[in-house]
PDB file of C-alpha atoms in Angstrom:
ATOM      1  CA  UNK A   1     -17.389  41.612  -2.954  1.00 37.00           C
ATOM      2  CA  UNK A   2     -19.659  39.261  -4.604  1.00 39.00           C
ATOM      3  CA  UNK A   3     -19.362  35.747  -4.996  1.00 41.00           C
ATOM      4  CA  UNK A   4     -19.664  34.726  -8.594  1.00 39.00           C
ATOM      5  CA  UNK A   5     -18.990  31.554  -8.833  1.00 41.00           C
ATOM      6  CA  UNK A   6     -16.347  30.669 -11.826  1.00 43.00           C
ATOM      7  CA  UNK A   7     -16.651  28.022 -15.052  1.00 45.00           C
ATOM      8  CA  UNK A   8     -15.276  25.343 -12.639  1.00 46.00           C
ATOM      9  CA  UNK A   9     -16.350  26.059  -9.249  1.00 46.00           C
ATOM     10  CA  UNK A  10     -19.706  25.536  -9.688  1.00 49.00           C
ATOM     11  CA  UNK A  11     -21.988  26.496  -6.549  1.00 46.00           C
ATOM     12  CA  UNK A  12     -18.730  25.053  -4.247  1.00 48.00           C
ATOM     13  CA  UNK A  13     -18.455  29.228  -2.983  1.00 45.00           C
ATOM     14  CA  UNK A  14     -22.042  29.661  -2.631  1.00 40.00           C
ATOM     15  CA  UNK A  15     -23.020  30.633   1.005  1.00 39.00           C
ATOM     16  CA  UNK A  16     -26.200  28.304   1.964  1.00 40.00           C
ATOM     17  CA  UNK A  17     -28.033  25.505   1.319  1.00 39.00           C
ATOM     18  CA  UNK A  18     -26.318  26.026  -2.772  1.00 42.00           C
ATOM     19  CA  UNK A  19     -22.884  26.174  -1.341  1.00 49.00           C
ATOM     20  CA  UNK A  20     -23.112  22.862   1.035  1.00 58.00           C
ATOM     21  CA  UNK A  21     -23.797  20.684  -1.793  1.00 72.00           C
ATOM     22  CA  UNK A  22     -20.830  20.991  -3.594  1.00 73.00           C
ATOM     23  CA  UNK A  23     -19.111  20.410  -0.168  1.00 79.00           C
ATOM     24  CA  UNK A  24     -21.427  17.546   0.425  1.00 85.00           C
ATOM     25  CA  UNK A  25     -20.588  15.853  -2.706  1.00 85.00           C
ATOM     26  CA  UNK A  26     -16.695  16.475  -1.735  1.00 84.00           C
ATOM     27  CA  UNK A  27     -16.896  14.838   1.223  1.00 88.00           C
ATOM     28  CA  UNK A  28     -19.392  11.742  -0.400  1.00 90.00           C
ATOM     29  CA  UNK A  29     -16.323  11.499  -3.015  1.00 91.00           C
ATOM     30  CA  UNK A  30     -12.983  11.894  -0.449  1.00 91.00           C
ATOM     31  CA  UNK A  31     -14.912   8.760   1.481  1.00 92.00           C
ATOM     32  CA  UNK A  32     -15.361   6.799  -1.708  1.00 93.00           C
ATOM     33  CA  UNK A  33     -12.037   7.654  -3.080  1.00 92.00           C
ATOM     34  CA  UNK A  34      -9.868   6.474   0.169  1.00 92.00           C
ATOM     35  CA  UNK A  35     -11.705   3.520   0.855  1.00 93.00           C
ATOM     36  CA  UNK A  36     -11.177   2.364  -2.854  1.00 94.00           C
ATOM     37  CA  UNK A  37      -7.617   3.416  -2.564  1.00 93.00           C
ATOM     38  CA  UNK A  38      -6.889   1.499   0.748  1.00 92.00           C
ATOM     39  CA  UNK A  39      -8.782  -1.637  -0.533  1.00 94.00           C
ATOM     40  CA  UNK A  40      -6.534  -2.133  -3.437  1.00 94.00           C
ATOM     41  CA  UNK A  41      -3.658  -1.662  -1.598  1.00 93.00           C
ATOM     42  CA  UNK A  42      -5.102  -4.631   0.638  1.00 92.00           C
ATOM     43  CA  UNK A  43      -5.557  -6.321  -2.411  1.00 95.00           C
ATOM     44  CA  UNK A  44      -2.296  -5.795  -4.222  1.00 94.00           C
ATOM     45  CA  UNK A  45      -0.453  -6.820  -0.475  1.00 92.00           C
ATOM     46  CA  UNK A  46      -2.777 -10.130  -0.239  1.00 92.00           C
ATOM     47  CA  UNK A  47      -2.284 -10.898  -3.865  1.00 93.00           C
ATOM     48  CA  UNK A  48       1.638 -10.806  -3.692  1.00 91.00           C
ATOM     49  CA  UNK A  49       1.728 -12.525  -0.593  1.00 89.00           C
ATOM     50  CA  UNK A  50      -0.342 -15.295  -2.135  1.00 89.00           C
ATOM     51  CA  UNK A  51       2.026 -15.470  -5.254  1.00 90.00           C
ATOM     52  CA  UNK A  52       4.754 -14.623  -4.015  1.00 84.00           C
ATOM     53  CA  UNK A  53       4.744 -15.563  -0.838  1.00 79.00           C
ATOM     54  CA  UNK A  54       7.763 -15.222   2.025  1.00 73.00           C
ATOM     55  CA  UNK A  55      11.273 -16.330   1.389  1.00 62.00           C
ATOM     56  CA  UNK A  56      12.490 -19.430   3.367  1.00 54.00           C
ATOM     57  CA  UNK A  57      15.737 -18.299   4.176  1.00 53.00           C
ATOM     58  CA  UNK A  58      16.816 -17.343   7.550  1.00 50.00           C
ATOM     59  CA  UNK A  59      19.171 -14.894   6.425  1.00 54.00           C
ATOM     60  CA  UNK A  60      18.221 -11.078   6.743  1.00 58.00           C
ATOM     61  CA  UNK A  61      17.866  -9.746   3.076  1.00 67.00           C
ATOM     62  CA  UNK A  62      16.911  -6.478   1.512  1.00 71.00           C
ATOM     63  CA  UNK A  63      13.346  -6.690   0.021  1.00 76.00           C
ATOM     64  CA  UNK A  64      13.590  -6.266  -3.859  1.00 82.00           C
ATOM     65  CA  UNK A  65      10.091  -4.723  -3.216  1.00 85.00           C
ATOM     66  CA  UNK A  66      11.590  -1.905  -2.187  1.00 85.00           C
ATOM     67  CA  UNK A  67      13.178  -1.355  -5.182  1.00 88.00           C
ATOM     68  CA  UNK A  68       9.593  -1.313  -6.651  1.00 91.00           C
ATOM     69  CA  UNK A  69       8.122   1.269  -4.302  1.00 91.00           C
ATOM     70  CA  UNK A  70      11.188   3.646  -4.729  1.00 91.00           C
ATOM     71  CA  UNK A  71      10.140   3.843  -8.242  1.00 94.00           C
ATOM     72  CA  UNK A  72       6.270   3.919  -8.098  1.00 93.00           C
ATOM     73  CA  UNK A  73       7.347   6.776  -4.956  1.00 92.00           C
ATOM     74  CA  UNK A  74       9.691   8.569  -7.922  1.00 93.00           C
ATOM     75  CA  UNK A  75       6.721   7.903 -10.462  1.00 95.00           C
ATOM     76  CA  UNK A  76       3.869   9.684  -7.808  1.00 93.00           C
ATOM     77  CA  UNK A  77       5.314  12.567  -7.451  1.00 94.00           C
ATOM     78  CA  UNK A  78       6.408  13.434 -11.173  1.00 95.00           C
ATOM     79  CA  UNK A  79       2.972  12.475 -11.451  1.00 96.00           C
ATOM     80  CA  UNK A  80       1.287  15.381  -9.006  1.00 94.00           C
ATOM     81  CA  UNK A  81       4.370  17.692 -10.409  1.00 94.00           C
ATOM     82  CA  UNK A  82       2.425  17.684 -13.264  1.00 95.00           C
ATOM     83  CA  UNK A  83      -1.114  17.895 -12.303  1.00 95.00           C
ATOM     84  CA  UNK A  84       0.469  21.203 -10.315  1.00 94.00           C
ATOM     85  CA  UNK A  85       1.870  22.301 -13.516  1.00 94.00           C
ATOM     86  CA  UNK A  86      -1.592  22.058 -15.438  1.00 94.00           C
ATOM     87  CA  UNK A  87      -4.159  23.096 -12.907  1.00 93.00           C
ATOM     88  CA  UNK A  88      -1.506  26.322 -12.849  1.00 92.00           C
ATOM     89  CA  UNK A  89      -1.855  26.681 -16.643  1.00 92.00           C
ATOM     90  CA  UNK A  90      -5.927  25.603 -16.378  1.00 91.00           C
ATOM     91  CA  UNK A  91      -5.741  21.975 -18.099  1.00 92.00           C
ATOM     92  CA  UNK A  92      -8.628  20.592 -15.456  1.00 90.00           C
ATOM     93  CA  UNK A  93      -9.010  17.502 -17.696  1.00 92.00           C
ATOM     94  CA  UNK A  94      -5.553  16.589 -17.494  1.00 93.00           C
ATOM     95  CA  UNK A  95      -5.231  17.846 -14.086  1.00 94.00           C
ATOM     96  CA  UNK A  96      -7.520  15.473 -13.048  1.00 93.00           C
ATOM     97  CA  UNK A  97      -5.761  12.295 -15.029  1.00 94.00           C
ATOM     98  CA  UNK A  98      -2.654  13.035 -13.456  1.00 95.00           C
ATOM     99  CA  UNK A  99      -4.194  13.376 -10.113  1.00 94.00           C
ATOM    100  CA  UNK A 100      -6.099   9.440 -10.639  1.00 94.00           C
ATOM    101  CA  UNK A 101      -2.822   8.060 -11.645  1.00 96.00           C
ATOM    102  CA  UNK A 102      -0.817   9.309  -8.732  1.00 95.00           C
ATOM    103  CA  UNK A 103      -3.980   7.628  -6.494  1.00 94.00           C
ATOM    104  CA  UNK A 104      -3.394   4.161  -8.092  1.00 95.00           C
ATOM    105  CA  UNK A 105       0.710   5.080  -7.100  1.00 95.00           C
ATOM    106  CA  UNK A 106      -0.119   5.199  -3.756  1.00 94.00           C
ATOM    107  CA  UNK A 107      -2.205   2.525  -3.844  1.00 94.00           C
ATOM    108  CA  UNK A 108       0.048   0.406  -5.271  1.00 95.00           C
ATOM    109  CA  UNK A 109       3.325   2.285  -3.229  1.00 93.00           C
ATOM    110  CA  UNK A 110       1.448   0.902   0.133  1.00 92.00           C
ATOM    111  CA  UNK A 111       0.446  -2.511  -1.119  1.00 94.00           C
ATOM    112  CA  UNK A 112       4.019  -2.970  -1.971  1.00 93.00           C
ATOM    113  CA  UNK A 113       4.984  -1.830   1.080  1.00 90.00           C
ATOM    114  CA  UNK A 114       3.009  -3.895   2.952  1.00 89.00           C
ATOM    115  CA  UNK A 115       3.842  -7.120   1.254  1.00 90.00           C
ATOM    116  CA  UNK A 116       7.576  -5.776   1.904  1.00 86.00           C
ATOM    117  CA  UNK A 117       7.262  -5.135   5.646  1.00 82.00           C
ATOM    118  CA  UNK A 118       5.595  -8.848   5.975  1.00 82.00           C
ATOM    119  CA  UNK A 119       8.825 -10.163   3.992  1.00 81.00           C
ATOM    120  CA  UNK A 120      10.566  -8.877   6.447  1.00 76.00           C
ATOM    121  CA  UNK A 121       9.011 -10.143   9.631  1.00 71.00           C
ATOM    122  CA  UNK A 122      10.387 -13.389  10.475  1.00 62.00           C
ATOM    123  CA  UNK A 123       7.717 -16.642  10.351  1.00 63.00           C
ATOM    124  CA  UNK A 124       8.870 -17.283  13.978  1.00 57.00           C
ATOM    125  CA  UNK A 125       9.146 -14.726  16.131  1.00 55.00           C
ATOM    126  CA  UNK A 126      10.443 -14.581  19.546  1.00 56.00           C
ATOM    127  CA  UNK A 127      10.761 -11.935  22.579  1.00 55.00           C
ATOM    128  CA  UNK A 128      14.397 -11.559  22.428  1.00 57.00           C
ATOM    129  CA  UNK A 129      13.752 -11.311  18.372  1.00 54.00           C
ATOM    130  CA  UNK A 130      11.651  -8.717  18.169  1.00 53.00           C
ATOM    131  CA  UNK A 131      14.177  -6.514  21.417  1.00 57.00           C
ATOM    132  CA  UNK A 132      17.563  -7.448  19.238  1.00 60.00           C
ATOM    133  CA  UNK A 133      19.185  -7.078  16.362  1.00 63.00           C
ATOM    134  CA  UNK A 134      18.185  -5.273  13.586  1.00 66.00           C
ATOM    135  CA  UNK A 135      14.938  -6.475  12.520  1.00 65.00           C
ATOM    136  CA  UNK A 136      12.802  -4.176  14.720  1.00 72.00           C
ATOM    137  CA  UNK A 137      14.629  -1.279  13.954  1.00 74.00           C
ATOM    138  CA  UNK A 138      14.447  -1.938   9.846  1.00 72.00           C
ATOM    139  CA  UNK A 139      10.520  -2.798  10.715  1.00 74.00           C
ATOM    140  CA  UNK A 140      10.148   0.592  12.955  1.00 80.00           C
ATOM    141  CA  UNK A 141      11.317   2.652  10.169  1.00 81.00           C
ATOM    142  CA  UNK A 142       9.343   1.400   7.232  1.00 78.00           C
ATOM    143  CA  UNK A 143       6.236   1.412   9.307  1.00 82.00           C
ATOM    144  CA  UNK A 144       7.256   4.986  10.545  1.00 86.00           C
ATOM    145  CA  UNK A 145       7.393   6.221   6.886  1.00 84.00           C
ATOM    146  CA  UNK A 146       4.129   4.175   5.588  1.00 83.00           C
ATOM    147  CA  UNK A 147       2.145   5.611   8.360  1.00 87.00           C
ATOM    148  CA  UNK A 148       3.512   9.252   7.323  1.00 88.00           C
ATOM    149  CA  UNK A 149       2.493   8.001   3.662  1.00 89.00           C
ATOM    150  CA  UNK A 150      -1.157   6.881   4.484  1.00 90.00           C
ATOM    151  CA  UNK A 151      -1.970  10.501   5.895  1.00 92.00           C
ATOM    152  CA  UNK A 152      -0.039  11.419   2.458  1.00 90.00           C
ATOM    153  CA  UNK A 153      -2.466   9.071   0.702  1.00 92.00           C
ATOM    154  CA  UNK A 154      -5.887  10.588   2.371  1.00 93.00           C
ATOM    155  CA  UNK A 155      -4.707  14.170   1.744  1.00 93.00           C
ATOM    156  CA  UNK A 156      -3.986  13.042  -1.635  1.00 93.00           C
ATOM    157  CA  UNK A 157      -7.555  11.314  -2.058  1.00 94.00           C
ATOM    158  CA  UNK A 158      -8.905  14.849  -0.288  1.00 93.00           C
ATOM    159  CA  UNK A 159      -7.054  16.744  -3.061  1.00 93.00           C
ATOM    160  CA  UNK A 160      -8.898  14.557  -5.826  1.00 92.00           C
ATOM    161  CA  UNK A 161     -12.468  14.838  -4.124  1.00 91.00           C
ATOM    162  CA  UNK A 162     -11.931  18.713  -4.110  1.00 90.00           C
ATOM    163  CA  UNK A 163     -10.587  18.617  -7.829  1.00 90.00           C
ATOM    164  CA  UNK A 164     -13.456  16.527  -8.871  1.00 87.00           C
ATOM    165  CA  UNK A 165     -16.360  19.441  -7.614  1.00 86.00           C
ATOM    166  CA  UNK A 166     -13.870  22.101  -9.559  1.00 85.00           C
ATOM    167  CA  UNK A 167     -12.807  23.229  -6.082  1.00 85.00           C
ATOM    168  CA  UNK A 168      -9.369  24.506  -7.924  1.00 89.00           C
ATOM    169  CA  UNK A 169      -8.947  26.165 -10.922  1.00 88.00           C
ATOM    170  CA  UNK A 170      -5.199  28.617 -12.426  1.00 87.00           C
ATOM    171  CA  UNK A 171      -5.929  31.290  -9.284  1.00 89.00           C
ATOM    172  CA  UNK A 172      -6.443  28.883  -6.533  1.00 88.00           C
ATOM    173  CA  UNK A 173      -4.326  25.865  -6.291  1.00 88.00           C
ATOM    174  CA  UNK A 174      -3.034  25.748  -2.763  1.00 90.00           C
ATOM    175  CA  UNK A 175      -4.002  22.496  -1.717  1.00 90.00           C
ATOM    176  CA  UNK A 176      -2.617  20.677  -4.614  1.00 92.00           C
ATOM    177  CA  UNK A 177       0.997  22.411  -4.197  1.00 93.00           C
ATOM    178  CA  UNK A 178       0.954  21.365  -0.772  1.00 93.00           C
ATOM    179  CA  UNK A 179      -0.267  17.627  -1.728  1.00 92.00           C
ATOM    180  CA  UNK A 180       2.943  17.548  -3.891  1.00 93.00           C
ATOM    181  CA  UNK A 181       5.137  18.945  -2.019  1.00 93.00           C
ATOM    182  CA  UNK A 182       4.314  16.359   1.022  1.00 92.00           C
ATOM    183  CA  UNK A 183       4.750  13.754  -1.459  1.00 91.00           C
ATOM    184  CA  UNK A 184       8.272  14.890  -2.895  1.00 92.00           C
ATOM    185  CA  UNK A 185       9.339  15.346   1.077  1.00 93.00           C
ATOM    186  CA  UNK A 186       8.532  11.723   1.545  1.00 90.00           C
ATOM    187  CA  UNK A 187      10.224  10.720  -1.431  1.00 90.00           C
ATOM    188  CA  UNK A 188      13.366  11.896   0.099  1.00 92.00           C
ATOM    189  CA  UNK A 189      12.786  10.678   3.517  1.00 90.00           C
ATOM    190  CA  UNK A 190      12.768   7.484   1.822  1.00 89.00           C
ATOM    191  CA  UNK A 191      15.855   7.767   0.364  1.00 89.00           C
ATOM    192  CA  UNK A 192      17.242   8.364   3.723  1.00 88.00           C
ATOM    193  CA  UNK A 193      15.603   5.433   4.845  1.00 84.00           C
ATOM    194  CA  UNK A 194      16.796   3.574   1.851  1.00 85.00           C
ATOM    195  CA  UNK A 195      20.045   4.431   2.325  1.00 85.00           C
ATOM    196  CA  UNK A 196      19.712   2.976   6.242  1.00 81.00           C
ATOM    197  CA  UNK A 197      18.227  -0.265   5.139  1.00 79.00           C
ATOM    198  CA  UNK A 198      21.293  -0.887   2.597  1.00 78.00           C
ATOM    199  CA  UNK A 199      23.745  -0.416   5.637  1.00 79.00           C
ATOM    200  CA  UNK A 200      21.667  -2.568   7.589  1.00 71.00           C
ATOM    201  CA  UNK A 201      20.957  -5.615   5.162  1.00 66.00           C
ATOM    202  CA  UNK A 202      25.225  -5.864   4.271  1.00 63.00           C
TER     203      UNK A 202
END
């Protein structure tokens, strides 16, 4: 079997010295691509922390953040539904679009987040605070999910570095199913924990 490589995979299946630098340039890109991502969700937490700020009541409340990350959650994964659907049907240009918006999603998902979680931390905090009620356990579960979302973020941004070397193409789109598929199971974790939070915030 010979390895010919296709309109879009460029030298990426070339065994050698050829075939690293397509790989090389992947990995260059994945760095570049997650740092970027994970800086502006620094920036989007700092920046609504600095206009926003923390509410002064004392009184446990649900976050309306969270309202906003459900959606941007709901809007990431309709977004990689359809790059699936076009790097299936060989759109690569809008393949790649759909996979750049659903980056600045989960940029802007974990910014939220964060500014959420730090809403929810009280300005004074205390030993038996942080062993009682149900603070921690809110705070536990939210940082549960947006660690499970990070690694959901970096596959995400490895997905993109691979797309943007024409590492997939109608034939081989494995990676990119998977990608969505851990972002619509998160989706519904979050519902569960959603649904959790409501009880707990009554």
């Amino acid at each position: 079997m010979t390895n010919v490589p296709s309109t879009f995979t460029g030298d990426y299946w070339r065994p050698g010295v050829a075939g690293g630098s397509g790989r090389i340039r992947a990995a260059r890109r994945f760095f570049v691509i997650a740092v970027s991502v994970l800086a502006g969700a620094s920036l989007v937490a700092a920046g609504l922390a600095g206009l926003i700020g923390r509410s002064s009541s004392l009184d446990l409340r649900f976050p309306p953040a969270f309202v906003a990350t459900t959606l941007l959650l709901g809007v990431g994964s309709g977004l990689l539904e359809q790059a699936r659907q076009a790097i299936r049907r060989e759109q690569q240009p809008l393949f790649r679009r759909r996979l750049t918006a659903a980056l600045v999603a989960a940029g802007l998902f974990m910014g939220v987040q964060t500014y959420a979680l730090w809403t929810i931390l009280p300005a004074q905090r205390s030993a038996d605070l942080a062993t009682t009620g149900v603070v921690p356990f809110v705070v536990m579960l939210a940082t549960l999910h947006g660690l499970h979302f990070l690694v959901a973020t970096l596959f995400l941004s490895y997905v993109a570095a691979q797309a943007s070397v024409g590492r997939y193409d109608h034939e081989y789109h494995w990676g990119v199913t998977v990608c969505a598929w851990f972002w619509h199971v998160l989706g519904i974790v979050w519902l569960g924990i959603l649904a959790v939070y409501l009880i707990a915030f009554r």
